[in-house]
Coordinates of C-alpha atoms in Angstrom, one line a residue:
X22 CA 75.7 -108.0 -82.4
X23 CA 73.1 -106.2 -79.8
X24 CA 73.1 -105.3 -76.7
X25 CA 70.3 -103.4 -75.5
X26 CA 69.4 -102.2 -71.5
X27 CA 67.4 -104.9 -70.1
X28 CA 63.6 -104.1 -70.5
X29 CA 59.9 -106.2 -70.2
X30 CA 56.8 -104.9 -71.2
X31 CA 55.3 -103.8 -67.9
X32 CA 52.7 -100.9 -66.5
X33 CA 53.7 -100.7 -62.8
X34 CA 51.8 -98.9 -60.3
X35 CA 48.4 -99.7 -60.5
X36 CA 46.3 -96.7 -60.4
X37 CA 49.0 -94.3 -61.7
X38 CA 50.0 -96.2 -64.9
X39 CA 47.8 -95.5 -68.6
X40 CA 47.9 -96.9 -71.5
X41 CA 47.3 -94.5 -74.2
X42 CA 45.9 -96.2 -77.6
X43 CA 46.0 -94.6 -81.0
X44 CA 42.8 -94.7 -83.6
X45 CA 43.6 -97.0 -86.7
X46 CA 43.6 -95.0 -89.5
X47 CA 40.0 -95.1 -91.6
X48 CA 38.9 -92.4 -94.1
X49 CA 35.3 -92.2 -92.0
X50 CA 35.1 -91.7 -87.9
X51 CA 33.7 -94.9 -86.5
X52 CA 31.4 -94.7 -83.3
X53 CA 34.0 -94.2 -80.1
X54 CA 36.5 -93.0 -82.1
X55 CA 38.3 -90.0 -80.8
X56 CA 39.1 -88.5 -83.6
X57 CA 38.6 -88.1 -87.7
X58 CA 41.8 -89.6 -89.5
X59 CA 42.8 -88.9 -92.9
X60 CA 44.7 -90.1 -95.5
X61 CA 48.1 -88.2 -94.6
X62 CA 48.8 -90.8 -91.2
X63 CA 52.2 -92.7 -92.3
X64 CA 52.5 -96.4 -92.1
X65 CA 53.8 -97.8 -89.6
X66 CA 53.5 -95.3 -86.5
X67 CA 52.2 -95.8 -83.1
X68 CA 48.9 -97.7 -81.9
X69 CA 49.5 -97.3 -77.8
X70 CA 52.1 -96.1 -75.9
X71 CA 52.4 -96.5 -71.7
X72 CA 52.1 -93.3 -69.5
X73 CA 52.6 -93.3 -65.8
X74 CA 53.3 -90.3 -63.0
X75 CA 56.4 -92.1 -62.4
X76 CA 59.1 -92.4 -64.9
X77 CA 60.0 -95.8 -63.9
X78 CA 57.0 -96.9 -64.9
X79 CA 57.7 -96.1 -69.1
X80 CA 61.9 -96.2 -69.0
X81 CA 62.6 -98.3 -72.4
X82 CA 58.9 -99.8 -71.9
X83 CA 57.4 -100.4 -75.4
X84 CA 53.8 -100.8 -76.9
X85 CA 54.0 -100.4 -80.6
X86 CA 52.3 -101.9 -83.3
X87 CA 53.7 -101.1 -86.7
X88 CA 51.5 -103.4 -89.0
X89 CA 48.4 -100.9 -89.6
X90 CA 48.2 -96.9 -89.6
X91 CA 47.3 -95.3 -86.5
X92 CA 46.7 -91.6 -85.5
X93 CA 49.6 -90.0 -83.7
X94 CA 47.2 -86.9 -83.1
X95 CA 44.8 -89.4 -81.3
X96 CA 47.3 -90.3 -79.6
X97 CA 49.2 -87.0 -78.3
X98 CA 45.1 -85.7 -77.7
X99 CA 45.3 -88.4 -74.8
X100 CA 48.5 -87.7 -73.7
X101 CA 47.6 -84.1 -72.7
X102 CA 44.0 -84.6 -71.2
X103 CA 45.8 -87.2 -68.8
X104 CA 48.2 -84.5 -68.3
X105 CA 45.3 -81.9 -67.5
X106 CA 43.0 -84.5 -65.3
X107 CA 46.4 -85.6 -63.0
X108 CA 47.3 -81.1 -63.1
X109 CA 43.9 -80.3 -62.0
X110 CA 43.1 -77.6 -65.4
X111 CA 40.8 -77.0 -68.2
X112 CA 43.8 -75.9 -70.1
X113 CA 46.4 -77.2 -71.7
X114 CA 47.9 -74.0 -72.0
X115 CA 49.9 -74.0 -68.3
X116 CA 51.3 -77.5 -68.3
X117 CA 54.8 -77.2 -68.0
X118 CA 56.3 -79.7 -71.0
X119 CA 60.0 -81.0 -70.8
X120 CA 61.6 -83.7 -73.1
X121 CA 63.9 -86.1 -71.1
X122 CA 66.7 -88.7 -72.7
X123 CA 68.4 -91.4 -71.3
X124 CA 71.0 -91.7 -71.2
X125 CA 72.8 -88.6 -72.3
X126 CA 76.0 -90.0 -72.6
X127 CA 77.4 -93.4 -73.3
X128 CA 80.3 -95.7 -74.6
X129 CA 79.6 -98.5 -76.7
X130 CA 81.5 -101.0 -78.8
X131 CA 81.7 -101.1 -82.7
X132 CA 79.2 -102.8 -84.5
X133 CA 76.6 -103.0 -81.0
X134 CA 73.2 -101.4 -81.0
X135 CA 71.8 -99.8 -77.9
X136 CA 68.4 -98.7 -77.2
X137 CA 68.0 -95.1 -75.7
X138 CA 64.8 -93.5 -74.3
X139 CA 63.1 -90.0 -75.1
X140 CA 60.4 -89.6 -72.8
X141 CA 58.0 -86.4 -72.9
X142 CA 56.9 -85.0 -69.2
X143 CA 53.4 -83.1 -69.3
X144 CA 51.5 -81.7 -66.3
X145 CA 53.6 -84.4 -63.9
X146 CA 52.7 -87.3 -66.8
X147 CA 55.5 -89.0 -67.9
X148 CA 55.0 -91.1 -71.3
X149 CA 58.0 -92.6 -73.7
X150 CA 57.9 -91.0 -76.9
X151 CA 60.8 -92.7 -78.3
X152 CA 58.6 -94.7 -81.3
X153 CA 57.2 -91.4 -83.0
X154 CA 60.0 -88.5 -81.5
X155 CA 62.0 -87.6 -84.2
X156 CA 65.7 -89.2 -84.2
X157 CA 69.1 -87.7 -86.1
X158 CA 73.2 -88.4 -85.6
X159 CA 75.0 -85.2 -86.6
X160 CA 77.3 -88.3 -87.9
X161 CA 75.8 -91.2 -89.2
X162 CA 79.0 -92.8 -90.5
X163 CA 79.9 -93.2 -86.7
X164 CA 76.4 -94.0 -85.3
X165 CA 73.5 -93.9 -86.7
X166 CA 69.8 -94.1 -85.0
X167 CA 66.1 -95.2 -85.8
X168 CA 63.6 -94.7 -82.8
X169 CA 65.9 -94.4 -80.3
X170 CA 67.9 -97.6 -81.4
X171 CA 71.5 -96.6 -82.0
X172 CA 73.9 -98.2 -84.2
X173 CA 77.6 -98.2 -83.9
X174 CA 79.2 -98.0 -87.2
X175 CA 82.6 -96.8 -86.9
X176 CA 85.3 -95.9 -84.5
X177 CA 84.5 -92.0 -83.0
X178 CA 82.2 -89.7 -81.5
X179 CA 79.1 -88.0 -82.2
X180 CA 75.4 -86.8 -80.8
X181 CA 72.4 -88.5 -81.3
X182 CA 69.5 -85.5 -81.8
X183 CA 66.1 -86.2 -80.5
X184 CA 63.1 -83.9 -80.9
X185 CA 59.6 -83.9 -79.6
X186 CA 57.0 -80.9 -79.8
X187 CA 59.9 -78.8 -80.4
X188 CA 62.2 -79.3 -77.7
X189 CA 65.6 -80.9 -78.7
X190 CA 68.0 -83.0 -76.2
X191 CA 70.9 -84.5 -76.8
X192 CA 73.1 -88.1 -76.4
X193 CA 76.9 -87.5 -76.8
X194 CA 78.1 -91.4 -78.0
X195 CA 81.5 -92.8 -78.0
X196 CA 82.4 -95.7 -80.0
X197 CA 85.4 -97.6 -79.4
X198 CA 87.2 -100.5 -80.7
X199 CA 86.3 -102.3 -77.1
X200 CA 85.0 -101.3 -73.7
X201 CA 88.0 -100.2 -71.7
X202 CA 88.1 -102.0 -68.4
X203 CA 91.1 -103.1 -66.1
X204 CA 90.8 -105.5 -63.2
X205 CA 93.3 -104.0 -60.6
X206 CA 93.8 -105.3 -56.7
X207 CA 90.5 -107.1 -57.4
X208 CA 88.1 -104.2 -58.4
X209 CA 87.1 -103.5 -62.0
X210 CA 88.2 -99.7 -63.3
X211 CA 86.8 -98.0 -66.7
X212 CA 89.1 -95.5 -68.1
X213 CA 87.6 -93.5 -71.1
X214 CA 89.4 -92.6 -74.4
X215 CA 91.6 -90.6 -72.8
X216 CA 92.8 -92.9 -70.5
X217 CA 91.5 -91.6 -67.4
X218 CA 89.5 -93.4 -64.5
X219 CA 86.0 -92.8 -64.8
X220 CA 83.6 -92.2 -61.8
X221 CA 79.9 -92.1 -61.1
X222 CA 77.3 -92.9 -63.4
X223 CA 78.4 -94.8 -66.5
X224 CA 76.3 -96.1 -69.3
X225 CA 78.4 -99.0 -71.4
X226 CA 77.1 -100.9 -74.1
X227 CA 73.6 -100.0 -72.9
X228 CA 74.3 -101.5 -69.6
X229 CA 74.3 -98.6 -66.5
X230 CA 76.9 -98.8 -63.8
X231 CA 78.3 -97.0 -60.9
X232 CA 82.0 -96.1 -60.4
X233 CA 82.9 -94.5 -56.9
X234 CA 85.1 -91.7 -56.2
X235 CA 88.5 -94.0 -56.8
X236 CA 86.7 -95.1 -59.9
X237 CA 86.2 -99.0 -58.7
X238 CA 83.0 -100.0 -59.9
X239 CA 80.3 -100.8 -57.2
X240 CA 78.3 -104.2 -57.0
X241 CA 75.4 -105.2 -54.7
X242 CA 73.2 -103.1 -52.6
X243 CA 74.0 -99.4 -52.7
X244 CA 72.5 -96.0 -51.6
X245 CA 73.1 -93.3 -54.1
X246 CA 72.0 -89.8 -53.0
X247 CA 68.3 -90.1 -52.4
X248 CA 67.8 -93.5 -53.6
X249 CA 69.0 -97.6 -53.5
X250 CA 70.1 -99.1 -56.0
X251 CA 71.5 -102.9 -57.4
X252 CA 74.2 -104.1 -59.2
X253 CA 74.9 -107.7 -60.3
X254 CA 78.1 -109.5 -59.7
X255 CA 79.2 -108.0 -63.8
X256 CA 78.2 -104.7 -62.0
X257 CA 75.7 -104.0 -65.0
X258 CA 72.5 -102.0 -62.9
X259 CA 69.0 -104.4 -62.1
X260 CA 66.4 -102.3 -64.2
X261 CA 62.8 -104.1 -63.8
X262 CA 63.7 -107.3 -62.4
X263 CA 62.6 -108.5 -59.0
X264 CA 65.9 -109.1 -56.5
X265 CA 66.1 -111.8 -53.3
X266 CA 68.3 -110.2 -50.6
X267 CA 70.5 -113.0 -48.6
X268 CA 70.2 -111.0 -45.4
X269 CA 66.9 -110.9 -45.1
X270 CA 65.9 -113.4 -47.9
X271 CA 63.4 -110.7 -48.7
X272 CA 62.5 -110.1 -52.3
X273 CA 62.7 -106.1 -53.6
X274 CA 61.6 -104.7 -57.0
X275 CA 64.2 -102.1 -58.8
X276 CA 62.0 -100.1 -61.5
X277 CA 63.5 -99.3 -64.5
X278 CA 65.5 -96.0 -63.8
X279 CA 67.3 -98.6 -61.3
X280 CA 65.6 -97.1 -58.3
X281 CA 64.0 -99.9 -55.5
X282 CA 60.6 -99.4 -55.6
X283 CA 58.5 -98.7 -52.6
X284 CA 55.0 -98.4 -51.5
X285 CA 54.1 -99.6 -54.7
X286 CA 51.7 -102.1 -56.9
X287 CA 53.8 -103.6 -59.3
X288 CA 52.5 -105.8 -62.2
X289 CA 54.5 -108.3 -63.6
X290 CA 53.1 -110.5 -66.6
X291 CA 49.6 -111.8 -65.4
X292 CA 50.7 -111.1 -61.7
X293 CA 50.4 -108.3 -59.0
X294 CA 52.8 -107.6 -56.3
X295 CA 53.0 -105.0 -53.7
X296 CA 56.1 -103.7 -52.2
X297 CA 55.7 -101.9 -49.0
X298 CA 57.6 -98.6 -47.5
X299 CA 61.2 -100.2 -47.0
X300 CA 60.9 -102.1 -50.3
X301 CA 60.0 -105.7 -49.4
X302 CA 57.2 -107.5 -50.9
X303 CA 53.9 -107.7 -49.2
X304 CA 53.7 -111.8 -48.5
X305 CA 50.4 -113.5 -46.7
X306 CA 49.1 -110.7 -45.7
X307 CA 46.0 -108.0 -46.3
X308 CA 47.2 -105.1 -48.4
X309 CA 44.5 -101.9 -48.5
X310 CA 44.4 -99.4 -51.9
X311 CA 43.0 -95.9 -51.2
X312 CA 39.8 -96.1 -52.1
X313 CA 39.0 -98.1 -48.8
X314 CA 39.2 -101.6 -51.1
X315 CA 41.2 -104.7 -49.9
X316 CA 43.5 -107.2 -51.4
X317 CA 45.5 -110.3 -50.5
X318 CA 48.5 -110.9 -50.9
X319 CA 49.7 -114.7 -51.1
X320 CA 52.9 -116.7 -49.5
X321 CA 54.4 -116.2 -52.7
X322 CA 53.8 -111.8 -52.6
X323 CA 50.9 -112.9 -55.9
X324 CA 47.4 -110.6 -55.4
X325 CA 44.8 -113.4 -55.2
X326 CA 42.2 -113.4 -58.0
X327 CA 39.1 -114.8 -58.7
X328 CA 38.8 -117.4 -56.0
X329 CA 37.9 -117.9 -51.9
X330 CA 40.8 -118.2 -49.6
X331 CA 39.9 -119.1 -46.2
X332 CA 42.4 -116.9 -44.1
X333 CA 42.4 -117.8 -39.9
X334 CA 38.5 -119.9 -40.3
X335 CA 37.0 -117.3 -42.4
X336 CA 36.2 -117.7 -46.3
X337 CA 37.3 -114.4 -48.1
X338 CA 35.9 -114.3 -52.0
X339 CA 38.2 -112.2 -54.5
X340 CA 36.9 -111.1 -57.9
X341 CA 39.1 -111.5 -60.8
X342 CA 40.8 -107.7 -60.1
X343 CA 41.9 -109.3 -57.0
X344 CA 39.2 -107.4 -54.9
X345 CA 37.9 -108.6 -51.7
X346 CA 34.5 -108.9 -51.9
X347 CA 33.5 -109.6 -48.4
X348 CA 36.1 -107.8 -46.8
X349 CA 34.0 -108.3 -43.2
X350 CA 34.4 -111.8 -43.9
X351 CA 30.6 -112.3 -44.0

């Protein structure tokens, strides 16, 4: 069995989202190559990896190739001149470096797999690490793990070990027979191995949820501290999925970390969205980036691409980015 915490192969926010592509591994430099590679590269590494200056952006996102070699060292090079353009410096010296895992502590049922995330922060770039960070359970008869994917093998608890450019965090996991929820007056109650109630932030089977202060678990639309959050009906956490609310019928992104994105491009598959200040989508109307450049934004919140639109008698012409090339409308 798997259960894994939901995610789609996204870059959100356009103009803060990179992706970072490794050099296939060749005995000789070809032209445009960043770097010489040689034959010490192992099989099966890492060819690109997404990096953003929001975390949302790369939580449990994936870009990995594992059928040629590639160059990690290509690929961390690129990491930290990102890291030195969006920190201002010649040096890589000064960036402050932290390794951050998610979650650090979770239940899960026997025999499930659950993916986990190690993602490396470098001068205020965040970029998931989790395919070439090195991975260890200080007990691998309970639960063992392979980039970030833990298996759970046998009834107890453990920490999964992850390491990155020498820093080491750690994810305490609990296996149990079965998830330990009671249904009581109507609202659903975890209680841990010990029997007791469980409040706040939970991560189950991969799934995240919220228990309040009496320990019921929360569903729908919720502030928590400095940020809003969803939870389905099951109260399992939206992570990267676009939500309709009833009130308002207005449609609202949650980014991976769970967080409602605001002010905010946001591409999905071959589309771009925008999600304004309070949330909602951007639908027929003009949406400006900040290099003085306009875009379009259709009844259905879609960037219009690569085609004229005649908007109020005028004919506006969009190239296939989805910029307005006669913004004037001559």
């Amino acid at each position: 069995m798997k259960r894994i915490i939901p995610f789609l192969l996204l870059s959100l926010g356009i103009g803060s989202s990179f992706l970072i592509t490794g050099c296939k591994n060749k005995s000789s430099v070809e032209e445009g190559s960043l770097t010489a590679v040689d034959n010490s590269v192992k099989t099966g590494v890492v060819r690109e990896l997404n990096s953003s200056t929001d975390i949302g952006d790369v939580y449990n996102s994936i870009g990995v190739d594992y059928e040629n070699e590639y160059d990690v060292d290509s690929i961390e090079k690129k990491m930290t001149g990102l890291a030195m353009a969006n920190a201002g410096t010649d040096s890589a010296d000064g960036l402050t470096k932290h390794l951050i895992v998610a979650p650090t502590e979770m239940d899960m049922e026997l025999l499930f797999d659950v993916d986990t995330s190690a993602i490396f922060l470098e001068g205020g770039i965040y970029t998931n690490v989790s395919q070439f960070a090195v991975w260890s359970s200080e007990n691998p008869d309970i639960a063992d793990v392979y980039q970030g994917e833990v298996h759970a093998k046998k009834v107890g608890e453990t920490n999964i070990n992850v390491t990155y450019r020498d820093i080491t965090k750690s994810i305490h996991v609990n296996v149990v027979e079965k998830t330990n929820w009671e249904e009581k007056d109507g609202y659903w109650y975890y209680y841990d191995a010990n029997g007791k109630k469980t409040t706040g932030w939970k991560v189950i089977d991969g799934n995240w949820y919220y228990l309040s202060n009496n320990g019921s678990m929360l569903t729908g639309w919720q502030k928590i501290k400095d940020g809003y959050y969803y939870f389905h009906s099951n109260g399992t956490m939206a992570q990267g999925e676009w939500v309709q609310n009833p009130d308002n019928s207005q449609w609202y992104y949650f980014n991976y970390n769970g967080k409602m994105a605001m002010r905010k491009w946001i591409k999905d598959g071959n589309n771009t969205y925008y999600v304004h200040s309070n949330g909602t989508m951007a639908t027929n109307e003009w949406v400006p980036k900040d290099d003085g450049s306009w875009y379009y934004m259709l009844l259905d919140g879609k960037m219009a691409r690569d085609r004229s639109i005649d908007i109020k008698g005028v004919s506006y012409q969009f190239d296939k980015e989805g910029k307005c090339l006669n913004p004037d409308g001559n």
